[in-house]
PDB file of C-alpha atoms in Angstrom:
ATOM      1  CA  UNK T   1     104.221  81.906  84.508  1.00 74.00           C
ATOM      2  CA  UNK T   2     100.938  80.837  85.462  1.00 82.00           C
ATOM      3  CA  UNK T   3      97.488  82.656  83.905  1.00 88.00           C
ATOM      4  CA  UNK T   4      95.411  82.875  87.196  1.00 91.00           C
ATOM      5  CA  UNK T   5      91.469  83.972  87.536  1.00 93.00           C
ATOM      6  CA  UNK T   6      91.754  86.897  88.862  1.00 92.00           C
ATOM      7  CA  UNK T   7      90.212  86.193  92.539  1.00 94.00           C
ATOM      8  CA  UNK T   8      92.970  83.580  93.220  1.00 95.00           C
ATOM      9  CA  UNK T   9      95.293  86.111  91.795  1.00 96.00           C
ATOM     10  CA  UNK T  10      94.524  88.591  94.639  1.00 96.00           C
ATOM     11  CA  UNK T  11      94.831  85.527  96.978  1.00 96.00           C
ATOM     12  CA  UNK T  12      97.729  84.730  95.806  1.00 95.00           C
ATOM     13  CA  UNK T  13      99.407  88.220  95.764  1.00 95.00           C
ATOM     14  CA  UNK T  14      98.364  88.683  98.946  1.00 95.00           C
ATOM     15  CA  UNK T  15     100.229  85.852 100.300  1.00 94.00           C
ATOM     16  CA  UNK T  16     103.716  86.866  98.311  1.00 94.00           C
ATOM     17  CA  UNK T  17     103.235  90.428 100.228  1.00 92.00           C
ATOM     18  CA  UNK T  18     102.733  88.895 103.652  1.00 92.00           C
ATOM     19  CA  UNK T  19     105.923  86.390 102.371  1.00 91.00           C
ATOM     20  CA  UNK T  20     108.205  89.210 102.163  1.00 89.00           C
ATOM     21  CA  UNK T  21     106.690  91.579 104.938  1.00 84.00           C
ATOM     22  CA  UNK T  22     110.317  91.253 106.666  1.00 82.00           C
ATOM     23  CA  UNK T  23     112.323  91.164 103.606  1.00 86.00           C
ATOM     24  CA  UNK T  24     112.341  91.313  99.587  1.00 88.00           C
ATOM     25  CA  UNK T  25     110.270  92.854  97.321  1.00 90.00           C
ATOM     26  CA  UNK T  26     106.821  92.159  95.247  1.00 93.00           C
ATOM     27  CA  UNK T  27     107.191  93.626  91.982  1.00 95.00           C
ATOM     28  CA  UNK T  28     103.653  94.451  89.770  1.00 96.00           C
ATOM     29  CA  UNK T  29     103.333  95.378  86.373  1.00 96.00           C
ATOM     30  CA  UNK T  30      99.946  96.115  84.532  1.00 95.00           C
ATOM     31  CA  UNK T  31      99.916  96.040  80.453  1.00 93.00           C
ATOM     32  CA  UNK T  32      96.762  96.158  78.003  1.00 90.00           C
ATOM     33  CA  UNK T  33      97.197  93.152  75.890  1.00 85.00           C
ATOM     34  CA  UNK T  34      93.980  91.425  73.206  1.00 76.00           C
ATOM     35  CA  UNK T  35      95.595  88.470  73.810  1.00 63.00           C
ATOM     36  CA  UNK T  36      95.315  87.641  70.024  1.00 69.00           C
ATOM     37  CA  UNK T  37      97.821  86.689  67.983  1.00 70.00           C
ATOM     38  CA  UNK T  38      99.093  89.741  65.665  1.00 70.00           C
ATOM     39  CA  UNK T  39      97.424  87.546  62.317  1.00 71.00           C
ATOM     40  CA  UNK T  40      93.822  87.388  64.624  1.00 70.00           C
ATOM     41  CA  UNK T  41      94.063  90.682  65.248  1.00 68.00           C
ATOM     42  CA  UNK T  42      94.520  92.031  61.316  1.00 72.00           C
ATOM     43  CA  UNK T  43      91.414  89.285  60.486  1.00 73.00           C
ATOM     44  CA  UNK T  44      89.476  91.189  62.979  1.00 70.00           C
ATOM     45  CA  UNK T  45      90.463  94.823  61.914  1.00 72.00           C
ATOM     46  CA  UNK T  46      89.811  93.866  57.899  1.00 75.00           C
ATOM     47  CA  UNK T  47      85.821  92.380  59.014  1.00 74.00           C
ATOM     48  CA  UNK T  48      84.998  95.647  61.256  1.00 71.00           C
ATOM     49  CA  UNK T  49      85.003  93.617  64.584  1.00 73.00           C
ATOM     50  CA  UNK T  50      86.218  95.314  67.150  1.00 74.00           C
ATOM     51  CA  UNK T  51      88.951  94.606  69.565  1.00 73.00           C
ATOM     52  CA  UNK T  52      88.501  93.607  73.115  1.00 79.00           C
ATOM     53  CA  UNK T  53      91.533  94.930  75.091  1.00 83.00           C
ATOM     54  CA  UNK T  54      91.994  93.643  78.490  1.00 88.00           C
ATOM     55  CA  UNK T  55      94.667  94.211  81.301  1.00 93.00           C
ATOM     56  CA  UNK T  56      96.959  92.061  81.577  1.00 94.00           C
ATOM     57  CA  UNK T  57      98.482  92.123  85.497  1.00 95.00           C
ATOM     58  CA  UNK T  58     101.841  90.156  86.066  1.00 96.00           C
ATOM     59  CA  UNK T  59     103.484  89.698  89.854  1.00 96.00           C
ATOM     60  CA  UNK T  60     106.506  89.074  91.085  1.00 96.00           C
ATOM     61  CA  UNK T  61     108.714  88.325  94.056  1.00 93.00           C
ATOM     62  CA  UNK T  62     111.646  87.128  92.192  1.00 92.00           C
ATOM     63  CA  UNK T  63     110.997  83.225  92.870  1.00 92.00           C
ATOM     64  CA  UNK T  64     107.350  82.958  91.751  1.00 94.00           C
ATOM     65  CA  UNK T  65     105.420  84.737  88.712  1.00 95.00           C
ATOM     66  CA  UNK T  66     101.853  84.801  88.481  1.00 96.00           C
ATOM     67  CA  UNK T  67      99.476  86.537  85.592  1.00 96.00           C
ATOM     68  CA  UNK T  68      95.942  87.216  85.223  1.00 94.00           C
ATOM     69  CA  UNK T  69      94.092  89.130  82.937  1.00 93.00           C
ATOM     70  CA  UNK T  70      90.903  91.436  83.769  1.00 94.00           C
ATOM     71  CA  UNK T  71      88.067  92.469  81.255  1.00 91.00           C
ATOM     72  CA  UNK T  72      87.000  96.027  81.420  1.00 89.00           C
ATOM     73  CA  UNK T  73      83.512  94.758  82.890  1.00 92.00           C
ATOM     74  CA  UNK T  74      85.719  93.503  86.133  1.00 92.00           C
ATOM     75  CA  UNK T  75      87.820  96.208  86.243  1.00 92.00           C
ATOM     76  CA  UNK T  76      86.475  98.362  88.486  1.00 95.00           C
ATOM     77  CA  UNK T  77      86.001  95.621  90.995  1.00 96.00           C
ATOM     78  CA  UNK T  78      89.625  94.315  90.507  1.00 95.00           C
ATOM     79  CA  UNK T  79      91.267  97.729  91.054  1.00 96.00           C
ATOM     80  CA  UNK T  80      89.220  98.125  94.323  1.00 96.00           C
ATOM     81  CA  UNK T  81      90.085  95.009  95.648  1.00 96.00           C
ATOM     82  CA  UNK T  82      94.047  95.139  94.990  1.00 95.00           C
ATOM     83  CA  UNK T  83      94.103  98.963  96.395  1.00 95.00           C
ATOM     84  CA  UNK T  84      92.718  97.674  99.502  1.00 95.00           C
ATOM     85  CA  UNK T  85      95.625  94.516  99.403  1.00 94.00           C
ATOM     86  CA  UNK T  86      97.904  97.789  98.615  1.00 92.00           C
ATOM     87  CA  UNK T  87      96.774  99.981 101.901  1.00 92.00           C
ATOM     88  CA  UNK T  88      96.646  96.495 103.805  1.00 91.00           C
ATOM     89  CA  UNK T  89     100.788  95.853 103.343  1.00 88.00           C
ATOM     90  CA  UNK T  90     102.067  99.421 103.170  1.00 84.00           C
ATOM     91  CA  UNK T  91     103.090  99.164 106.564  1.00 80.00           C
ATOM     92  CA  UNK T  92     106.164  97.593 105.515  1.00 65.00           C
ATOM     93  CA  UNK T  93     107.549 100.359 103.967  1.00 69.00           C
ATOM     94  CA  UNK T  94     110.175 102.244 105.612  1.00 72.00           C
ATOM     95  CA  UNK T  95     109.705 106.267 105.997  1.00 76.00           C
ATOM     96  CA  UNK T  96     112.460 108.098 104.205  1.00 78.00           C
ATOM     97  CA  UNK T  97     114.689 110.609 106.587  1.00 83.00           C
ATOM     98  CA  UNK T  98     114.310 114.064 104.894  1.00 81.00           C
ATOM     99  CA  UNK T  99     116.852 116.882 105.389  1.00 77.00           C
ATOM    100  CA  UNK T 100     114.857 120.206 106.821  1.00 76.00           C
ATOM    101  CA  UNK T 101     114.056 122.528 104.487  1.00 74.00           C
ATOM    102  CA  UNK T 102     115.788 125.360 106.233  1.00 71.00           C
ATOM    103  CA  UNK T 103     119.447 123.671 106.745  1.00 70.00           C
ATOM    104  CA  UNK T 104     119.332 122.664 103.167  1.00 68.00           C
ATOM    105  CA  UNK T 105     118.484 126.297 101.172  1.00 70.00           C
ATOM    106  CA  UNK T 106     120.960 127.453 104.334  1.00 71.00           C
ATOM    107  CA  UNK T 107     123.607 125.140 103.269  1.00 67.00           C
ATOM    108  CA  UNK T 108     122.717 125.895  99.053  1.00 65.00           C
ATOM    109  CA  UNK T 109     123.626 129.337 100.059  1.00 63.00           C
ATOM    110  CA  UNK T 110     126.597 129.439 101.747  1.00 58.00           C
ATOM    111  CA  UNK T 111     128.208 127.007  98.492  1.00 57.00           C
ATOM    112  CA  UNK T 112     126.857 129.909  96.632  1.00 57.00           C
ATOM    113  CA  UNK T 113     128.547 132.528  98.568  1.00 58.00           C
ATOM    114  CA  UNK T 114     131.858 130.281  98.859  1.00 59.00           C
ATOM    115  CA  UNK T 115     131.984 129.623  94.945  1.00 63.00           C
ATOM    116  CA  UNK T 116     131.221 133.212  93.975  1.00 60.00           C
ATOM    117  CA  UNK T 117     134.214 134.114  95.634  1.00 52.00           C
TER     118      UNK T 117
END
């Protein structure tokens, strides 16, 4: 897994969207980590310090992994930038077919009526 800046992150998760536009998937996962070792983080609890969590944002499209990690003074510009990578490759989804409302409480019903009998 590779720790990436979080600029070239967005570059980079852009390009494993546009890589499986036609097919596959890009699978993100977000996680607040210290990234301190459990022993660094009891020194700092027992001297008062406090703890600086970050975010800690991991991709994948099942061949590649890539990592970076995002302070909360970059946050807000980090989530603005990867919702607008978000909007930009939505258009790959496919719209779910949905039954109408009407033939499905229709159809409920007459099971209703058939198993009262």
């Amino acid at each position: 897994m590779v720790l990436l800046q979080p600029d070239p992150f967005l570059n980079e998760l852009t390009s494993m969207y546009e890589r499986s536009t036609e097919q596959g998937s890009v699978w993100v996962t977000l996680k607040r980590s210290s990234l301190k070792s459990k022993v660094q983080r009891n020194k700092l609890k027992t001297a008062g310090e406090s703890i600086e969590y970050r975010c800690l944002i991991r991709a994948t499209d099942g061949k590649k992994t890539i990592s970076t990690s995002v302070g909360a003074k970059d946050h807000q510009r980090f989530q603005a930038s990867y919702a607008t990578i978000l909007k930009a490759h939505m258009t790959a989804l496919k719209k779910r077919e949905r039954k109408d409302k009407k033939k499905a409480a229709e159809g409920a019903g007459s099971k209703k009526a058939r198993q009262g009998s």
